[in-house]
Amino acid sequence: MENMMLRLTMIASAAALLAAPLTAQTTDATTYVTKAGASDLYERTSSQLVLQSTRDPKIREFATMMIRDHQKSTADVKQAATAARVRVPAPKLEPMQAQMVAELRTKTGAERDRTYVTQQRTAHQQALALHSGYAQSGTAAPLKSVAAATAPVVQHHIEMLQGM
């Protein structure tokens, strides 16, 4: 029993350490705006790419929604950043996102669709952590409001992905 409690404590500690960087990175307004822009850019880029080839109506519908929803979240973050007097850098994919887009480009047909869905699950989990974290502990009120409004949309996307 004591050994099990020790293992549970170690697991909880490891989880807290792994979660800490996500929370820490979301407290800085500039970092939040930069990461949100990169996330939205990835969503739009990967979705446009899959729309070029997919024949699956569910994938097509989801990718079209990703482009629309992530254009809106980009506009919302930019507007909130302006209100908070936070500089909005030009969006740029993070290395992992660029790697995922490159991988998607190498796939075709149903394999591209499967890769897209898998990548979307990962990207949306990261986006949810970003927006939820900033909504809870962010420093700029207009951005906190946008993050709080964006998190449920991202959660809805995750729920949709579970059915794909």
Coordinates of C-alpha atoms in Angstrom, one line a residue:
M1 CA 0.0 0.0 0.0
E2 CA 2.8 2.4 0.9
N3 CA 4.6 1.6 -2.4
M4 CA 1.4 2.3 -4.3
M5 CA 0.9 5.7 -2.5
L6 CA 4.5 6.6 -3.3
R7 CA 4.0 5.7 -7.0
L8 CA 0.8 7.8 -7.1
T9 CA 2.6 10.7 -5.5
M10 CA 5.4 10.4 -8.0
I11 CA 2.9 10.3 -10.9
A12 CA 1.0 13.3 -9.6
S13 CA 4.3 15.2 -9.2
A14 CA 5.4 14.3 -12.8
A15 CA 2.0 15.4 -14.1
A16 CA 2.3 18.7 -12.3
L17 CA 5.8 19.3 -13.7
L18 CA 4.7 18.5 -17.2
A19 CA 1.7 20.8 -16.9
A20 CA 3.7 23.6 -15.4
P21 CA 5.3 24.8 -18.6
L22 CA 1.9 25.1 -20.3
T23 CA 0.6 27.3 -17.4
A24 CA 3.8 29.3 -17.2
Q25 CA 3.9 30.1 -20.9
T26 CA 0.3 31.3 -20.9
T27 CA 0.8 34.0 -18.2
D28 CA 2.8 36.3 -20.6
A29 CA 0.5 38.2 -23.0
T30 CA 3.0 38.4 -25.8
T31 CA 3.7 34.6 -25.6
Y32 CA 0.0 33.9 -25.6
V33 CA -0.6 36.0 -28.7
T34 CA 2.3 34.5 -30.5
K35 CA 1.3 30.9 -29.7
A36 CA -2.3 31.5 -30.5
G37 CA -1.3 32.9 -33.9
A38 CA 0.9 29.9 -34.6
S39 CA -1.9 27.5 -33.6
D40 CA -4.4 29.2 -35.8
L41 CA -2.0 29.3 -38.7
Y42 CA -1.3 25.6 -38.3
E43 CA -5.1 24.9 -38.3
R44 CA -5.7 26.9 -41.4
T45 CA -2.7 25.6 -43.3
S46 CA -3.3 21.9 -42.6
S47 CA -7.0 22.2 -43.3
Q48 CA -6.4 23.9 -46.6
L49 CA -4.0 21.2 -47.5
V50 CA -6.4 18.4 -46.7
L51 CA -9.2 20.1 -48.6
Q52 CA -7.1 19.8 -51.7
S53 CA -7.3 16.0 -51.7
T54 CA -9.9 14.6 -49.3
R55 CA -13.0 12.8 -50.6
D56 CA -14.4 12.2 -47.1
P57 CA -17.4 14.5 -46.5
K58 CA -16.8 14.5 -42.7
I59 CA -13.1 15.6 -43.2
R60 CA -14.2 18.2 -45.7
E61 CA -16.8 19.6 -43.4
F62 CA -14.4 19.6 -40.4
A63 CA -11.5 21.2 -42.4
T64 CA -13.8 23.9 -43.7
M65 CA -15.0 24.7 -40.2
M66 CA -11.4 24.8 -39.0
I67 CA -10.5 27.5 -41.5
R68 CA -13.6 29.5 -40.6
D69 CA -13.3 29.1 -36.8
H70 CA -9.5 29.8 -36.7
Q71 CA -9.8 32.9 -38.9
K72 CA -12.3 34.2 -36.4
S73 CA -10.1 33.3 -33.4
T74 CA -7.1 35.0 -35.1
A75 CA -9.2 38.2 -35.6
D76 CA -10.5 38.0 -32.0
V77 CA -7.0 37.7 -30.5
K78 CA -5.7 40.5 -32.7
Q79 CA -8.5 42.8 -31.6
A80 CA -8.0 41.9 -27.9
A81 CA -4.2 42.3 -28.2
T82 CA -4.7 45.8 -29.7
A83 CA -7.1 46.7 -26.8
A84 CA -4.4 45.4 -24.3
R85 CA -1.6 47.2 -26.2
V86 CA 0.2 44.0 -26.9
R87 CA 2.1 43.8 -30.2
V88 CA 0.8 41.1 -32.6
P89 CA 3.7 39.5 -34.5
A90 CA 3.1 38.0 -37.9
P91 CA 2.0 34.4 -37.3
K92 CA 4.7 31.8 -37.8
L93 CA 4.4 28.0 -37.4
E94 CA 6.3 26.5 -34.4
P95 CA 8.8 23.8 -35.4
M96 CA 6.5 20.9 -34.4
Q97 CA 3.7 22.5 -36.4
A98 CA 5.9 23.0 -39.5
Q99 CA 7.0 19.3 -39.2
M100 CA 3.3 18.2 -39.0
V101 CA 2.5 20.2 -42.2
A102 CA 5.5 18.7 -43.9
E103 CA 4.4 15.2 -42.9
L104 CA 0.8 15.9 -44.2
R105 CA 2.3 17.0 -47.5
T106 CA 3.9 13.6 -48.0
K107 CA 0.7 11.7 -47.5
T108 CA -2.1 11.1 -50.0
G109 CA -5.7 9.9 -50.0
A110 CA -7.1 8.2 -46.9
E111 CA -3.6 8.1 -45.3
R112 CA -3.5 11.9 -45.5
D113 CA -7.0 12.1 -44.0
R114 CA -6.0 9.8 -41.1
T115 CA -2.8 11.8 -40.5
Y116 CA -4.8 15.0 -40.5
V117 CA -7.2 13.7 -37.9
T118 CA -4.4 12.5 -35.7
Q119 CA -2.6 15.8 -35.9
Q120 CA -5.8 17.7 -35.2
R121 CA -6.2 15.8 -32.0
T122 CA -2.7 16.7 -30.8
A123 CA -3.0 20.4 -32.0
H124 CA -6.4 20.9 -30.4
Q125 CA -5.2 19.5 -27.0
Q126 CA -2.3 21.9 -27.1
A127 CA -4.6 24.8 -28.1
L128 CA -7.0 23.9 -25.3
A129 CA -4.2 24.0 -22.8
L130 CA -3.0 27.4 -24.2
H131 CA -6.4 29.1 -24.1
S132 CA -7.6 27.5 -20.8
G133 CA -4.3 28.4 -19.1
Y134 CA -4.4 32.0 -20.3
A135 CA -8.1 32.4 -19.4
Q136 CA -7.2 31.3 -15.8
S137 CA -3.9 33.0 -15.2
G138 CA -3.3 35.5 -18.0
T139 CA -2.3 39.1 -17.3
A140 CA -4.2 41.1 -19.9
A141 CA -8.0 41.3 -19.3
P142 CA -9.0 41.6 -23.0
L143 CA -6.9 38.6 -23.9
K144 CA -8.2 36.6 -20.9
S145 CA -11.8 37.2 -22.2
V146 CA -10.9 36.0 -25.7
A147 CA -9.1 32.9 -24.3
A148 CA -12.1 32.1 -22.1
A149 CA -14.4 32.4 -25.1
T150 CA -12.1 30.4 -27.4
A151 CA -11.5 27.4 -25.1
P152 CA -15.1 26.0 -25.4
V153 CA -14.8 26.3 -29.2
V154 CA -11.6 24.3 -29.1
Q155 CA -13.2 21.8 -26.8
H156 CA -16.1 21.4 -29.3
H157 CA -13.5 20.7 -32.0
I158 CA -12.0 18.0 -29.8
E159 CA -15.4 16.4 -29.3
M160 CA -16.0 16.4 -33.0
L161 CA -12.6 14.7 -33.6
Q162 CA -13.5 11.9 -31.2
G163 CA -16.2 10.9 -33.7
M164 CA -13.9 10.8 -36.6

